[in-house]
Short mmCIF file of C-alpha atoms in Angstrom, two decimals:
data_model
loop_
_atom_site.label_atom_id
_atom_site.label_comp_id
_atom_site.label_asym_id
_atom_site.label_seq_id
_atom_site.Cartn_x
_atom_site.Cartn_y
_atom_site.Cartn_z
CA UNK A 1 84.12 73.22 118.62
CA UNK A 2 87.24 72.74 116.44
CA UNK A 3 89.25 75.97 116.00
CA UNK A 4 91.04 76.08 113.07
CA UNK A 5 94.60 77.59 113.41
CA UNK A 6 97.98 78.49 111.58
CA UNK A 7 101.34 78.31 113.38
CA UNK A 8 103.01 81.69 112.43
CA UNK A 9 106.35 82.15 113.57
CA UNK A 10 105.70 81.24 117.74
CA UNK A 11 102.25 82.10 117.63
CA UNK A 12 99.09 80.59 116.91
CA UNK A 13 96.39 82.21 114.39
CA UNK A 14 93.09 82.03 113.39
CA UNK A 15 93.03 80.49 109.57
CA UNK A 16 90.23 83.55 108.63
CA UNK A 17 92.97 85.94 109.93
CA UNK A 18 95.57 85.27 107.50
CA UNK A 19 93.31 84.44 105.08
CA UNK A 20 91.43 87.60 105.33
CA UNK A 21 94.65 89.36 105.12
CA UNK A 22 95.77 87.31 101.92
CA UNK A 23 92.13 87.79 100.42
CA UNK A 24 92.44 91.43 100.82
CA UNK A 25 95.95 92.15 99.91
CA UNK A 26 95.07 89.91 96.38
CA UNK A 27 92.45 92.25 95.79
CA UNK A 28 94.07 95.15 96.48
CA UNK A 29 97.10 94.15 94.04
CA UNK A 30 94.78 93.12 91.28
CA UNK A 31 94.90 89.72 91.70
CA UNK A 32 93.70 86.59 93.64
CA UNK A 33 94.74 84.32 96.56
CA UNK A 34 96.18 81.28 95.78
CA UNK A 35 94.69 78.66 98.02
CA UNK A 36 96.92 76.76 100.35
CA UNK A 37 94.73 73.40 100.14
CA UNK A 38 96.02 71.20 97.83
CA UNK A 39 98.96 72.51 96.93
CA UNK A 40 102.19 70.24 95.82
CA UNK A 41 104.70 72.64 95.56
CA UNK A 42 106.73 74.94 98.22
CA UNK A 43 107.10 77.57 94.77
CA UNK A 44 103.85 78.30 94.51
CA UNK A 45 103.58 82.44 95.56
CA UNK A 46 101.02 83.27 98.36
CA UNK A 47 98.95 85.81 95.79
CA UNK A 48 98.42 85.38 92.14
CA UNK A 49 99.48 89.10 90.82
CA UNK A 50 100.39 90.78 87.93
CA UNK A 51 104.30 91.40 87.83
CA UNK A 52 104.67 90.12 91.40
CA UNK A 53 105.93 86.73 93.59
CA UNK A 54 104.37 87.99 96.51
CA UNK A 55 105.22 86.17 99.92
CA UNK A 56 102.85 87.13 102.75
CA UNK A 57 103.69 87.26 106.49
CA UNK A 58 101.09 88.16 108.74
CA UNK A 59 101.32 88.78 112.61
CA UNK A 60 103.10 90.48 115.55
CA UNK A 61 106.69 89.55 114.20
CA UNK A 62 106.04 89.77 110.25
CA UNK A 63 108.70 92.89 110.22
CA UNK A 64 111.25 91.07 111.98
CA UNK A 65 114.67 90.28 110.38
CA UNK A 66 114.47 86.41 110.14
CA UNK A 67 110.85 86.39 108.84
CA UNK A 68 111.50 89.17 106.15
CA UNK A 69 114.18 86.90 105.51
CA UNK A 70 111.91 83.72 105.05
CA UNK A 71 109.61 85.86 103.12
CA UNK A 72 112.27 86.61 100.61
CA UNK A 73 113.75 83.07 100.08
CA UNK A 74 110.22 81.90 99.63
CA UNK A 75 109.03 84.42 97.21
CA UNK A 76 112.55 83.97 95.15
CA UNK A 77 111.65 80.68 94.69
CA UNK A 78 108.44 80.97 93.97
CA UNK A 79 109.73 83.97 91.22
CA UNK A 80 112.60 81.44 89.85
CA UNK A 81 109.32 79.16 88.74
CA UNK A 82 106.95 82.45 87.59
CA UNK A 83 109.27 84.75 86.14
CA UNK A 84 107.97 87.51 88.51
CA UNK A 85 109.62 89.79 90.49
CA UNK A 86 110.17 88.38 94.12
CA UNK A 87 108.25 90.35 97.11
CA UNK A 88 107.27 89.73 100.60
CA UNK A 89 104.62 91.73 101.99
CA UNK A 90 104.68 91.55 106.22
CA UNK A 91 101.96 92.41 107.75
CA UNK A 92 102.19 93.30 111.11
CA UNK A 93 99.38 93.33 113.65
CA UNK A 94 99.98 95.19 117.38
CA UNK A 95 96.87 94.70 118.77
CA UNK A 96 93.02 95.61 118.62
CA UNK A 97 92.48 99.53 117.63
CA UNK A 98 95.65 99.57 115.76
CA UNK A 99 95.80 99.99 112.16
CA UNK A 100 98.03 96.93 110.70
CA UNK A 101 101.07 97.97 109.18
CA UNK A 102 101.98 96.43 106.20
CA UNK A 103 105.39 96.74 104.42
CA UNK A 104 106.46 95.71 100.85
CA UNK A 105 110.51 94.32 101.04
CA UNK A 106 112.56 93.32 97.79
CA UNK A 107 116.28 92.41 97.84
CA UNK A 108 118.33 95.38 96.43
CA UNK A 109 119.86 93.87 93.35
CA UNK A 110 116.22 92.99 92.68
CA UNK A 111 114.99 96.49 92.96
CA UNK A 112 117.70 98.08 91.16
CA UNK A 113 117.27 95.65 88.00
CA UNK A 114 113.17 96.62 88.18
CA UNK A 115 113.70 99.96 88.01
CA UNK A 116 116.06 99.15 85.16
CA UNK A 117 119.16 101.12 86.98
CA UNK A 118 121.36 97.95 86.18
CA UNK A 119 124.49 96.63 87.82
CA UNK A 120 127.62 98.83 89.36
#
């Protein structure tokens, strides 16, 4: 039996983990999932919402420094091609019985100019 996985960060994860996760988090925002499978371009945002890039990061490490900071160059670039407003959304996982924690991070600058509280 084949077991489909993703590499995420050092670890290894089932592909209906993360892609529950994406599913739900779509749904939740009013949007969709946008399919990794045949995709030709790195700018393409993990979720298809309204006003949002979203970048998702899923697992044990998804609040960590250098994948927040992944999450953010990814979902700039993705934003630089939409127009939206760059997030990443980590969601963390510690283990069976504990709620997930998931965490919405923006760049400052980014935030400040979305809340329309302009430049100092």
């Amino acid at each position: 039996m084949k077991m489909d996985i993703r590499v995420v960060g050092d670890a290894h994860m089932k592909r209906q983990t993360w892609k529950a996760e994406e599913l739900y988090l779509g749904k939740r925002m009013g949007g969709t999932r946008n399919p990794v499978t045949g995709r030709t371009d790195d700018r393409v945002p993990d979720l298809n919402v309204p006003i949002f890039s979203p970048e998702v990061k899923l697992g044990r490490n998804a609040l960590s420094a250098a994948t927040i900071k992944r999450a953010l160059d990814q979902a700039a670039a993705s934003a630089a091609k939409d127009g939206k407003v760059p997030i990443a959304i980590c969601s963390q996982s510690s283990g069976r019985g504990i709620p997930r924690r998931r965490v919405v991070c923006m760049e400052f600058e980014v935030f400040c100019g979305w809340l329309g509280l302009g430049e100092e």
